[in-house]
mmCIF file of C-alpha atoms and ligand atoms in Angstrom:
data_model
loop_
_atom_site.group_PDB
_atom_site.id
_atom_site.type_symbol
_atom_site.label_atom_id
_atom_site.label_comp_id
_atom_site.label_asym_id
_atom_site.label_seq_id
_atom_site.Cartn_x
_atom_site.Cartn_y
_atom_site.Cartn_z
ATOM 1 C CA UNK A 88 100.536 133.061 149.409
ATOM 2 C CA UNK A 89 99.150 133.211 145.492
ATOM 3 C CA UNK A 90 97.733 130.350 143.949
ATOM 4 C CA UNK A 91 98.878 130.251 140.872
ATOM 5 C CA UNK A 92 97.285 127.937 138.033
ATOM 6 C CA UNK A 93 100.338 126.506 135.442
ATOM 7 C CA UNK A 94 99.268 125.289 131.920
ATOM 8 C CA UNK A 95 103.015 124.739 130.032
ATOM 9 C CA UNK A 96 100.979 123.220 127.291
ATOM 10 C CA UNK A 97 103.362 121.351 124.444
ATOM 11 C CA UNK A 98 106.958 122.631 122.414
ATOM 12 C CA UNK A 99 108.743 125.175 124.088
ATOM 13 C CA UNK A 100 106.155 126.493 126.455
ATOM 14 C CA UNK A 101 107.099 123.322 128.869
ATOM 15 C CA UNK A 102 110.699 124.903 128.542
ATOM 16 C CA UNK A 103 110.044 128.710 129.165
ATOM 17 C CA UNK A 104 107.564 127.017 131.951
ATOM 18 C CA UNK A 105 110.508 125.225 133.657
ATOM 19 C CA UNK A 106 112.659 128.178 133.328
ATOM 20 C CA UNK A 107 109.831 130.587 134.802
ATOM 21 C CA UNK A 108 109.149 128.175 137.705
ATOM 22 C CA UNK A 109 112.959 127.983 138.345
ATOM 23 C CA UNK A 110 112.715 131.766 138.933
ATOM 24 C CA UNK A 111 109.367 132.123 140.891
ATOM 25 C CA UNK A 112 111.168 129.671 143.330
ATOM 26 C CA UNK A 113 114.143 132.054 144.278
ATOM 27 C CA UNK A 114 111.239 134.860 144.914
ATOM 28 C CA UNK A 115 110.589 136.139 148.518
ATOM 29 C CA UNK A 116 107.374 134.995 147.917
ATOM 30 C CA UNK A 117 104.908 132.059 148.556
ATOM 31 C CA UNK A 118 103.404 130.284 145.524
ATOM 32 C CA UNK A 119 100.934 127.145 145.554
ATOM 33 C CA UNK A 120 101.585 125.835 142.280
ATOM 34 C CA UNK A 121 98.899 123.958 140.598
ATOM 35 C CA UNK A 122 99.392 122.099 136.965
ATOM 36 C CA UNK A 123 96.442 121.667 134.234
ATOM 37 C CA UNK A 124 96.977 120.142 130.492
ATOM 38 C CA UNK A 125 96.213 121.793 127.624
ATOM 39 C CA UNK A 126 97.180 121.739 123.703
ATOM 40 C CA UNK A 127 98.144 119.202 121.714
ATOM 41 C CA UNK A 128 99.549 116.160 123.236
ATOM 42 C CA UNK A 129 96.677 116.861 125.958
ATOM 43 C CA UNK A 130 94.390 116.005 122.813
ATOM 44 C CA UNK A 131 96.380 113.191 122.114
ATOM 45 C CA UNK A 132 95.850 112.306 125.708
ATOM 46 C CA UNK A 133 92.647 113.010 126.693
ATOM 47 C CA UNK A 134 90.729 113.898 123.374
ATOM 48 C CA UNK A 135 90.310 117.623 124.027
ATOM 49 C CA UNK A 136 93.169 120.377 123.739
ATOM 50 C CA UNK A 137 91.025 121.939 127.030
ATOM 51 C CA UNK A 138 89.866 119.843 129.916
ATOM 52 C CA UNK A 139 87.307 120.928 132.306
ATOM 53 C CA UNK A 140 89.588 120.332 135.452
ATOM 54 C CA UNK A 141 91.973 122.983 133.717
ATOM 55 C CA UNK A 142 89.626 125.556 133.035
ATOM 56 C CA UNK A 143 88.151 125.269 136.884
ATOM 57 C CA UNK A 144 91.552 124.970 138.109
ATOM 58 C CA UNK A 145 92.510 128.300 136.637
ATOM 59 C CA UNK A 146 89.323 129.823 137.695
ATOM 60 C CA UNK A 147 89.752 129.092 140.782
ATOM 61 C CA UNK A 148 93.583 130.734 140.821
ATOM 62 C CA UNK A 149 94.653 133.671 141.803
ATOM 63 C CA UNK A 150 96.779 134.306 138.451
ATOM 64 C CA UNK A 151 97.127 132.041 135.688
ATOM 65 C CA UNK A 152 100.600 131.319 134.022
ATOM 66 C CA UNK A 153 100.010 129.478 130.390
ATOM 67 C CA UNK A 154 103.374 128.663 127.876
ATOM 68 C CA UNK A 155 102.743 127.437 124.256
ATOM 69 C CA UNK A 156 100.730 124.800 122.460
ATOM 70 C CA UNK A 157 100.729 123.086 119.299
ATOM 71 C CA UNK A 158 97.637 123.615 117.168
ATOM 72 C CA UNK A 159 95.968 120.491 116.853
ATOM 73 C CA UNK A 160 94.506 120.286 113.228
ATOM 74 C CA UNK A 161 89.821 120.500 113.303
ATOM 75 C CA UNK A 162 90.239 121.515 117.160
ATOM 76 C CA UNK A 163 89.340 124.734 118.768
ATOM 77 C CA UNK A 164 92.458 126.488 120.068
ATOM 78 C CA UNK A 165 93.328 126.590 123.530
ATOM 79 C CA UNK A 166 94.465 129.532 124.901
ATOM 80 C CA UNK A 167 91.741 131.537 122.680
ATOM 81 C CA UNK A 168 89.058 129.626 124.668
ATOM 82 C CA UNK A 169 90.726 129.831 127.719
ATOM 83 C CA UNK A 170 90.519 133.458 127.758
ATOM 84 C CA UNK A 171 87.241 133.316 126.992
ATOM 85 C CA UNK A 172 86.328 130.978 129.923
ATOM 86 C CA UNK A 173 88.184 133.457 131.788
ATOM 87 C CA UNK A 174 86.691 136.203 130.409
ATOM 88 C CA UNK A 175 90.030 137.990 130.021
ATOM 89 C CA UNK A 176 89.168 140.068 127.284
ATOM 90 C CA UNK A 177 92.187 142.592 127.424
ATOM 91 C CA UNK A 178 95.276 141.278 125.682
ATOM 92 C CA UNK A 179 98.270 143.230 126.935
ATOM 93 C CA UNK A 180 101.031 143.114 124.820
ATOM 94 C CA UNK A 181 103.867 145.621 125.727
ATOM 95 C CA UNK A 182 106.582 146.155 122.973
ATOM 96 C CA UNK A 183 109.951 147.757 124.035
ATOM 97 C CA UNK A 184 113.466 148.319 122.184
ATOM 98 C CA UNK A 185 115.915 146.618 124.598
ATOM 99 C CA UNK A 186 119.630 148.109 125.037
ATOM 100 C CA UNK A 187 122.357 145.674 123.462
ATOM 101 C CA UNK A 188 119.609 144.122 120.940
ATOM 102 C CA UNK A 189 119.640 144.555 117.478
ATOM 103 C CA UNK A 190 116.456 146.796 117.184
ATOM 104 C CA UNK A 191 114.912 148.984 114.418
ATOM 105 C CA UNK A 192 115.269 151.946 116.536
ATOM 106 C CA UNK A 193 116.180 151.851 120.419
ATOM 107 C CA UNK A 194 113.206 154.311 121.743
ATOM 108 C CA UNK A 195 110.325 151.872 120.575
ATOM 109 C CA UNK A 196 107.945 151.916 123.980
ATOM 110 C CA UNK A 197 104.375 151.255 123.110
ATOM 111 C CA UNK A 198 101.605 148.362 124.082
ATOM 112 C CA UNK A 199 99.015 147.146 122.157
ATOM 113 C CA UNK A 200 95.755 146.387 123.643
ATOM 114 C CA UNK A 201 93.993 143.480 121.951
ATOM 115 C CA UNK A 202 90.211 142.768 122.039
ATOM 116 C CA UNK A 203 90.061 138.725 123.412
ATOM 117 C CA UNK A 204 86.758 137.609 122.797
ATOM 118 C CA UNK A 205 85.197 138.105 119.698
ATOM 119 C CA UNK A 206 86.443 139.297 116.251
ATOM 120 C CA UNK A 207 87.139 136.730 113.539
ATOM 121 C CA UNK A 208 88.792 134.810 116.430
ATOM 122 C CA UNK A 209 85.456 134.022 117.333
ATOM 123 C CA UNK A 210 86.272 130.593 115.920
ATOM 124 C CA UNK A 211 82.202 129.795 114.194
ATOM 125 C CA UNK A 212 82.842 129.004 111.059
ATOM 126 C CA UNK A 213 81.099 126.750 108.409
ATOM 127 C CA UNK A 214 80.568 125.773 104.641
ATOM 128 C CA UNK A 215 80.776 123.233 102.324
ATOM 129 C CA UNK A 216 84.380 122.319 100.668
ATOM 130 C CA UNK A 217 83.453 124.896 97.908
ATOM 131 C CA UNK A 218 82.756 127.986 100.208
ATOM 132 C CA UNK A 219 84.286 128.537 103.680
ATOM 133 C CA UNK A 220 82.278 131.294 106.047
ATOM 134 C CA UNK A 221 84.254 132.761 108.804
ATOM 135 C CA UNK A 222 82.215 135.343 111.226
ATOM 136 C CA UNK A 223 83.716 137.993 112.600
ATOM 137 C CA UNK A 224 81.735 139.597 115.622
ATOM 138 C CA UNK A 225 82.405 142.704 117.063
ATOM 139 C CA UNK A 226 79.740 144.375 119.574
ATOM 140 C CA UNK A 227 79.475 147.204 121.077
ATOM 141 C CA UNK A 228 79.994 146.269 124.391
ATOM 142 C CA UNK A 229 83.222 144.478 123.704
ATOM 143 C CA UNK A 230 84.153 147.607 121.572
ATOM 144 C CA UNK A 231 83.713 149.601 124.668
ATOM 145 C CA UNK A 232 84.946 147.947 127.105
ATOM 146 C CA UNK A 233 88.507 147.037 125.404
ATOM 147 C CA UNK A 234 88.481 151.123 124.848
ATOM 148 C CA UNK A 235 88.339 151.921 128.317
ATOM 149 C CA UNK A 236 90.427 149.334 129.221
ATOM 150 C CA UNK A 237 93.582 150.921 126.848
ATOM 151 C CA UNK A 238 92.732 154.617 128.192
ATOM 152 C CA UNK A 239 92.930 153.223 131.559
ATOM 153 C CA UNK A 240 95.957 151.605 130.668
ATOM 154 C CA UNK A 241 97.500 154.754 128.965
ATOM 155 C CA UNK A 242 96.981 156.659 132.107
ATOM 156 C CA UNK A 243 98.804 153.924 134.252
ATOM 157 C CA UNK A 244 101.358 154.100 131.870
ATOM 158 C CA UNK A 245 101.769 157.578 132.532
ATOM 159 C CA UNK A 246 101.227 158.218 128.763
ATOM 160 C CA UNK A 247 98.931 160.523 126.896
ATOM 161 C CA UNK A 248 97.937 159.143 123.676
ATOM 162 C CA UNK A 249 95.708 155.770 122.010
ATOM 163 C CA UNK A 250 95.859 154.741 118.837
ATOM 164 C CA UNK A 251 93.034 152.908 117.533
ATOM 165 C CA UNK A 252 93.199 150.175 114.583
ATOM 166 C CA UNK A 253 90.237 149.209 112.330
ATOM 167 C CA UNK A 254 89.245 148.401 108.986
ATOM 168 C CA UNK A 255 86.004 150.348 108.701
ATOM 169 C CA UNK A 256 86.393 151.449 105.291
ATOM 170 C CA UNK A 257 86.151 147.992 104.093
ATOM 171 C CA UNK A 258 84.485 146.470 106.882
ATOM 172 C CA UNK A 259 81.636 149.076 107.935
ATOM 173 C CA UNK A 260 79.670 147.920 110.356
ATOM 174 C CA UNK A 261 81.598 145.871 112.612
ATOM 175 C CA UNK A 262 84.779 148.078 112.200
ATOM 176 C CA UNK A 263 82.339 150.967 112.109
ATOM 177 C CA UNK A 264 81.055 149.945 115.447
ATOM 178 C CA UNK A 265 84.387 148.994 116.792
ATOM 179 C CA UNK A 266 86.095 152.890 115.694
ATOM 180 C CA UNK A 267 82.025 154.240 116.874
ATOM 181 C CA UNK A 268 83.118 152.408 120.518
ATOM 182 C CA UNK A 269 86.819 153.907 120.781
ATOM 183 C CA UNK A 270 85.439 157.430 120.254
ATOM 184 C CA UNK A 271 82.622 157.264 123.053
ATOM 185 C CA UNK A 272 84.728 156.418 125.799
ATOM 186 C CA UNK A 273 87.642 158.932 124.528
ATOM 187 C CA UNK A 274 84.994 161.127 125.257
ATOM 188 C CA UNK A 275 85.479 160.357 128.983
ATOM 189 C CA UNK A 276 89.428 160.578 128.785
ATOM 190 C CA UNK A 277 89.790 164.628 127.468
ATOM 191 C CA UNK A 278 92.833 164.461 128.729
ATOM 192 C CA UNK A 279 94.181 161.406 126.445
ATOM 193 C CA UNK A 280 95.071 162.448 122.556
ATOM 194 C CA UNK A 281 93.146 160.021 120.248
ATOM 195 C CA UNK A 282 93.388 159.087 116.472
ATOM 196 C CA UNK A 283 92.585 155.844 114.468
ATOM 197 C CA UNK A 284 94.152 154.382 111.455
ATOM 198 C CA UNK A 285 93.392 151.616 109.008
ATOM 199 C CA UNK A 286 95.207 148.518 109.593
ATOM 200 C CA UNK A 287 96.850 148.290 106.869
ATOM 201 C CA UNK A 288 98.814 151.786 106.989
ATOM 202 C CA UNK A 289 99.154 150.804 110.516
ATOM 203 C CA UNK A 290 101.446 147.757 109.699
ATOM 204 C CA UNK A 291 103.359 150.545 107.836
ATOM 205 C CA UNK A 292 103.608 152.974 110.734
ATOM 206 C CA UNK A 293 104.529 150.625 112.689
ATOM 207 C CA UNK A 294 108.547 150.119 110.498
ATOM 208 C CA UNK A 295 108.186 153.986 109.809
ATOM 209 C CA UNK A 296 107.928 155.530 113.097
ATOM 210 C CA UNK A 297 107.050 153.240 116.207
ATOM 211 C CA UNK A 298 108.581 155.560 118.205
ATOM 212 C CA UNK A 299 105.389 157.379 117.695
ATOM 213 C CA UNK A 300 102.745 155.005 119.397
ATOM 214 C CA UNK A 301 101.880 155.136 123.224
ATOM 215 C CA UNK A 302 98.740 152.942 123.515
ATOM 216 C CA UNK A 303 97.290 150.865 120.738
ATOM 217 C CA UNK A 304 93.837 148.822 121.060
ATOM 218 C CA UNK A 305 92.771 146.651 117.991
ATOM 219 C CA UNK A 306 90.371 144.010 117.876
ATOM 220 C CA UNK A 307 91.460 140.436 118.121
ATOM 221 C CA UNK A 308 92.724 139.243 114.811
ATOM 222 C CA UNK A 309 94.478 142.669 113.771
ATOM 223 C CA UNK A 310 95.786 143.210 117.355
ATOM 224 C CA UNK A 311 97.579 139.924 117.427
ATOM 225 C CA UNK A 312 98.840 140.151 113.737
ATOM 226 C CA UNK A 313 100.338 143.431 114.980
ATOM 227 C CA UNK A 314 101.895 142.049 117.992
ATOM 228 C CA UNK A 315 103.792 139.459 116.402
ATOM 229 C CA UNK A 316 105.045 142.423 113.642
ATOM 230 C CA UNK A 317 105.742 144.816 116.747
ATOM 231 C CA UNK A 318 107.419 141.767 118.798
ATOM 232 C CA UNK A 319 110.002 141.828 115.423
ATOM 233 C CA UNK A 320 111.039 145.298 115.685
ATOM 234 C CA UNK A 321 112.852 145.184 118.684
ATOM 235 C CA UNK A 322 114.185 141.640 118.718
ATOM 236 C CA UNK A 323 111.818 138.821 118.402
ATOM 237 C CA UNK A 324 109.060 136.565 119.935
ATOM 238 C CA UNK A 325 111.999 135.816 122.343
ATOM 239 C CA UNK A 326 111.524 139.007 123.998
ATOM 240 C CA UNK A 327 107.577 139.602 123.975
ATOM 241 C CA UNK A 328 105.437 138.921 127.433
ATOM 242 C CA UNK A 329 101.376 139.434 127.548
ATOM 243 C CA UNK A 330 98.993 139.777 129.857
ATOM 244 C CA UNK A 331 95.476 138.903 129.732
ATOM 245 C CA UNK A 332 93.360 140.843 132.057
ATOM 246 C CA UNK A 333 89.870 140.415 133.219
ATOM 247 C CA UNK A 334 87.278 141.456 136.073
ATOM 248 C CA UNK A 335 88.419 138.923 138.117
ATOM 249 C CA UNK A 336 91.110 137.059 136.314
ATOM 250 C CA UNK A 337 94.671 137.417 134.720
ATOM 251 C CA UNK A 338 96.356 135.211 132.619
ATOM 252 C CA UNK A 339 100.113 135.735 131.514
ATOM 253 C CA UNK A 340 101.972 134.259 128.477
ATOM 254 C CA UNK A 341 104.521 134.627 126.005
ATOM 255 C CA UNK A 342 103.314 136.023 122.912
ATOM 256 C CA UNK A 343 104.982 133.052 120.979
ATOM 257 C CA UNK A 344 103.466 129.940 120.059
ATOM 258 C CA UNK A 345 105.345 126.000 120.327
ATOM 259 C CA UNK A 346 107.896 126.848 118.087
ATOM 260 C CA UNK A 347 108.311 123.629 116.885
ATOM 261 C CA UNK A 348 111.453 124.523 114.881
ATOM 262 C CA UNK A 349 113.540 124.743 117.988
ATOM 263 C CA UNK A 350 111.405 122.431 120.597
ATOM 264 C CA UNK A 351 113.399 119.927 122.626
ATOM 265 C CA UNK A 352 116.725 121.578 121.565
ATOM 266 C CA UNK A 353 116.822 123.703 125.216
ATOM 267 C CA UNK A 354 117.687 127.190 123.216
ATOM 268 C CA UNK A 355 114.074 129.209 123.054
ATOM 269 C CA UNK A 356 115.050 132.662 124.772
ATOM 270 C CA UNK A 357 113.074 132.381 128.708
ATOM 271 C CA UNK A 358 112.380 136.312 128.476
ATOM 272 C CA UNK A 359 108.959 136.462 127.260
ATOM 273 C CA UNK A 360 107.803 134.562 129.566
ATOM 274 C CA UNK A 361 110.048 135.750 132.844
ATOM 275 C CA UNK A 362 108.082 139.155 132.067
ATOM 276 C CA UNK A 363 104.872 137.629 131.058
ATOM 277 C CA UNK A 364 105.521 136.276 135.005
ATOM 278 C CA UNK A 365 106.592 140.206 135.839
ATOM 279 C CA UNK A 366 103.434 141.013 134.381
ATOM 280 C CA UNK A 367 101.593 138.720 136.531
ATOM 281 C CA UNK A 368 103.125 140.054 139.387
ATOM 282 C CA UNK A 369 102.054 143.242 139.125
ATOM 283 C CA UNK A 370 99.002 142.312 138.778
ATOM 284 C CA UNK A 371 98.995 140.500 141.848
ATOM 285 C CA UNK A 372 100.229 143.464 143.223
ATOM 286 C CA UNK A 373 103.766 142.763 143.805
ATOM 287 C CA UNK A 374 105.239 146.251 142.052
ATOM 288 C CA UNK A 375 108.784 146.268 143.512
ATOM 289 C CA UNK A 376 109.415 142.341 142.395
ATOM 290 C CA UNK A 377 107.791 142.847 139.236
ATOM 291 C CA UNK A 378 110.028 145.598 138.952
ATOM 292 C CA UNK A 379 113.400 143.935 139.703
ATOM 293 C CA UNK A 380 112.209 141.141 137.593
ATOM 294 C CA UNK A 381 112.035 143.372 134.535
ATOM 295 C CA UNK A 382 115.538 145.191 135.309
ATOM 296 C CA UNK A 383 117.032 141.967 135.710
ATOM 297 C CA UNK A 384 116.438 140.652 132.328
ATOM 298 C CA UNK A 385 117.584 144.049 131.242
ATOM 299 C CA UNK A 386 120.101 143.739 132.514
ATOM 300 C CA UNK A 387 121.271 140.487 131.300
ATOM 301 C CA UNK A 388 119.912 141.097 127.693
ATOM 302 C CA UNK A 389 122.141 144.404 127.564
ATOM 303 C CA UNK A 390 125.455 142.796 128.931
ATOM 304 C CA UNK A 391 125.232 141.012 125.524
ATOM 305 C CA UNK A 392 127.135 137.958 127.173
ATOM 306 C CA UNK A 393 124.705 135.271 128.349
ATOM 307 C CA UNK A 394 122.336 135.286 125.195
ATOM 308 C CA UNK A 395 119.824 132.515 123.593
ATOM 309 C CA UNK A 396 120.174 132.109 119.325
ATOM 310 C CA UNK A 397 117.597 134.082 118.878
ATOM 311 C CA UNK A 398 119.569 137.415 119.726
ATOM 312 C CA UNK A 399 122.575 135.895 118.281
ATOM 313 C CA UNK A 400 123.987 133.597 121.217
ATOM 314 C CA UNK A 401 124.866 130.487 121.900
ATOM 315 C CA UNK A 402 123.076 129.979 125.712
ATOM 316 C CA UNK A 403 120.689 127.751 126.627
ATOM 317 C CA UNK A 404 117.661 128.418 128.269
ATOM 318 C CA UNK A 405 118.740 127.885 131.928
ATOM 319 C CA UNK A 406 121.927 129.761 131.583
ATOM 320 C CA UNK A 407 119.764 132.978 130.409
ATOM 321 C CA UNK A 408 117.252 131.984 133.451
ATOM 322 C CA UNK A 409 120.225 131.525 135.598
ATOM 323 C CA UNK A 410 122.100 134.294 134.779
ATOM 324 C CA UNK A 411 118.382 136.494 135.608
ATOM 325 C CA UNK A 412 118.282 134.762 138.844
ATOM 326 C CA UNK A 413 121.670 136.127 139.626
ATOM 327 C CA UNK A 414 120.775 139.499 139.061
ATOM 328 C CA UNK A 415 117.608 139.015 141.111
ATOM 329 C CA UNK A 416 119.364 137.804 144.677
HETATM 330 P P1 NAI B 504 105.983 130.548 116.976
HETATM 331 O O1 NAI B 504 105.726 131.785 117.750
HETATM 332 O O2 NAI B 504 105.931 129.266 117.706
HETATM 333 O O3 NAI B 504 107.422 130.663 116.258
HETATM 334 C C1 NAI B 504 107.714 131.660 115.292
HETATM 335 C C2 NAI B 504 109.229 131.797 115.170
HETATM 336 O O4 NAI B 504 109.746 132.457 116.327
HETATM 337 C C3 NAI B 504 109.962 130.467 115.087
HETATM 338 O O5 NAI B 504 111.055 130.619 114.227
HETATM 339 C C4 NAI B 504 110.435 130.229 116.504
HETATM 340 O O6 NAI B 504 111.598 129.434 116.600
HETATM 341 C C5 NAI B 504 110.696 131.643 116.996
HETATM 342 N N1 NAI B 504 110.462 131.753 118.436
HETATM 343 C C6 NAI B 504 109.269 131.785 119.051
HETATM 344 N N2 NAI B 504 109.428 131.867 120.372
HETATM 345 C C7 NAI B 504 110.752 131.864 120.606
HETATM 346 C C8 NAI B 504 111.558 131.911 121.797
HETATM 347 N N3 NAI B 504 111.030 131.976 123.032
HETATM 348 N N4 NAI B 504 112.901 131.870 121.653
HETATM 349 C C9 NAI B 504 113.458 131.810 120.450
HETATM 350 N N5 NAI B 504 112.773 131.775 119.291
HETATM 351 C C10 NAI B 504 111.426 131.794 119.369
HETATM 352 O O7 NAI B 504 104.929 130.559 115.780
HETATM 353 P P2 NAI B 504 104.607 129.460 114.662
HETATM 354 O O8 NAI B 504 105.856 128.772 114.242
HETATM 355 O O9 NAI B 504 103.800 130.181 113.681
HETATM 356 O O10 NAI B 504 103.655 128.412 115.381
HETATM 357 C C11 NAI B 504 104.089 127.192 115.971
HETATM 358 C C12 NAI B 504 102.914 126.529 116.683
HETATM 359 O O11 NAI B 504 102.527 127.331 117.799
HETATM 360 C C13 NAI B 504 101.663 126.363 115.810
HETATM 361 O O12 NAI B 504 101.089 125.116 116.082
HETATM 362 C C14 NAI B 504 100.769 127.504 116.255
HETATM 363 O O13 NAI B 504 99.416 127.223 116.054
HETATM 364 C C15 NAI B 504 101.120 127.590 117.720
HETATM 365 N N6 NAI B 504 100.885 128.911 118.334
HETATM 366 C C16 NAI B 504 100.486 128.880 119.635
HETATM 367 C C17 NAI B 504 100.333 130.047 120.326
HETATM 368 C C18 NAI B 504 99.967 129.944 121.769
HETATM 369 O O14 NAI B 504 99.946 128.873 122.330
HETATM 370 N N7 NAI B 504 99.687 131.062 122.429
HETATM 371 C C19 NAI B 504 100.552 131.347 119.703
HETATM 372 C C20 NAI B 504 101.043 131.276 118.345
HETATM 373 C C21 NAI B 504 101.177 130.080 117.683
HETATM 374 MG MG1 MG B 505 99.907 135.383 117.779
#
């Protein structure tokens, strides 16, 4: 039995919620399912975007399953404190060219490894209307610690190189330390191929040759940016799952946001987060349903017929999570 915490939050992360739970139900497997607000219309509600009772309820989980919110305009976000209640501090964001989508090449297969915690997502900024300061902190245990966690990852993978991202021309001491970090704990990983490029080249390398990349770890602002670029080269937000992972916590979510564009029209493609859920899963341990989980939506992506807008159907959300299901029992 897993407890599992569910935040759905606002937009379309209540739909790709519903649709997950729908599938987590027709598992061989026992779930407690317990529900916590957060976002936007929680603010609305209960005049934060991140109650107490939802960060203890998903502390006290054994896996955490959020969906999307809203920003909510002079509130902190979220999910970025979330993880840092959690102290998730590995973002997990696997990128993969899918047969029967419309990808820039079809042998993309790489993760990126984002830094959680700190960066310039470390939301303390201040000023007067004429001069805005945001800070950006990077430290050397962070640095480290997101390091080893992609070299572990790499090895897991069954890969044998990480790519790490900085700005340290430019920004020279916390980049500096950041790049300073990745290189100590190579040192522990001969084994593992290492280089580091600016991340500005790196949004280039990315449309040049992706095919190229095993493991990439970036700090928190570049590593998302990156993500959202890499989620685009092989078919969209629709089809991009994280993990967050932690000493003692994991927390699993698309890498889209509320999409507000397409909210409460039932269309937003359920595949991030079905393997966002996968991802849990094997976390939790559960390899050979994690497994099937991924195949499954695999499988339905590359049969072309049962597709969401986004990769040029006409589904709706439950008749993509359906047609998964299918494939599944
Ligand atoms: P977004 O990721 O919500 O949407 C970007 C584009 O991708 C839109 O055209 C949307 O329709 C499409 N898209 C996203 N997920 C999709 C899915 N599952 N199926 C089909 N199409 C999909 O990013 P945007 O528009 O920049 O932000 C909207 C709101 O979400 C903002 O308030 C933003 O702050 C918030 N946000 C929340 C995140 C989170 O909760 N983790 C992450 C990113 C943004
Ligand atoms: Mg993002």
């Amino acid at each position: 039995m897993y407890d599992i915490a569910i935040i759905s939050g606002d937009g379309i992360g209540r739909e790709v919620m519903d649709a997950c739970e729908y599938m987590l139900d027709k598992l061989d497997l026992e779930f407690r399912f317990t529900y916590g607000e957060a976002g936007f219309e929680c603010f609305n509600k209960n005049g934060t975007t991140l109650p107490d009772e939802t960060i203890k309820m998903a502390n006290k989980s054994d896996a955490v399953l959020f969906g999307a919110s809203t920003s909510t305009p002079g509130e902190p976000s979220p999910i970025i404190n979330l993880r840092k209640e959690l102290n998730v501090y590995a973002n997990i964001r696997p990128i993969k060219s899918y047969k029967g989508v419309n990808c820039i090449r079809d042998d993309i297969n790489f993760v990126i490894v984002r830094e959680n915690t700190e960066g310039l997502y470390s939301q303390v900024e201040y000023g007067d209307c004429d001069k805005m300061i945001a800070e950006r902190h990077i430290t050397r245990n962070a640095s480290e610690r997101i390091s080893k966690a992609a070299f572990n990852l790499c090895i897991k993978r069954g890969e044998n190189k990480v790519t790490c991202v900085h700005k340290s021309n430019v920004l020279k001491k916390t980049d500096g330390v950041f790049k300073e970090s990745f290189y100590k704990i190579a040192k522990d990983y001969p084994q593992i191929t290492t280089e580091d490029y600016y991340v500005d080249a790196m949004a280039m390398y990315l449309l040049t040759q992706p095919q190229n990349f095993d493991v990439i770890v970036s700090s928190n602002l570049f590593g998302d940016i990156l993500s959202d670029e890499s989620a685009g080269l092989v078919g969209g937000l629709g089809l991009a799952p994280s993990g967050n992972i932690g000493a003692h916590n994991g927390l699993f979510e698309p890498v889209h946001g509320s999409a507000p564009d397409i909210a409460g029209k039932h269309i937003a493609n359920p595949c991030s987060m079905i393997l966002s859920a996968s991802m849990m899963l094997d976390y939790l341990g559960e390899w050979e349903i994690s497994n099937d989980i991924k195949s499954a939506v695999e499988k339905v992506i590359a049969d072309c017929k049962i597709r969401t807008p986004d990769l040029g159907g006409d589904a709706c959300t439950m008749d993509v999570t359906k047609a998964i299901v299918k494939e599944l029992i």
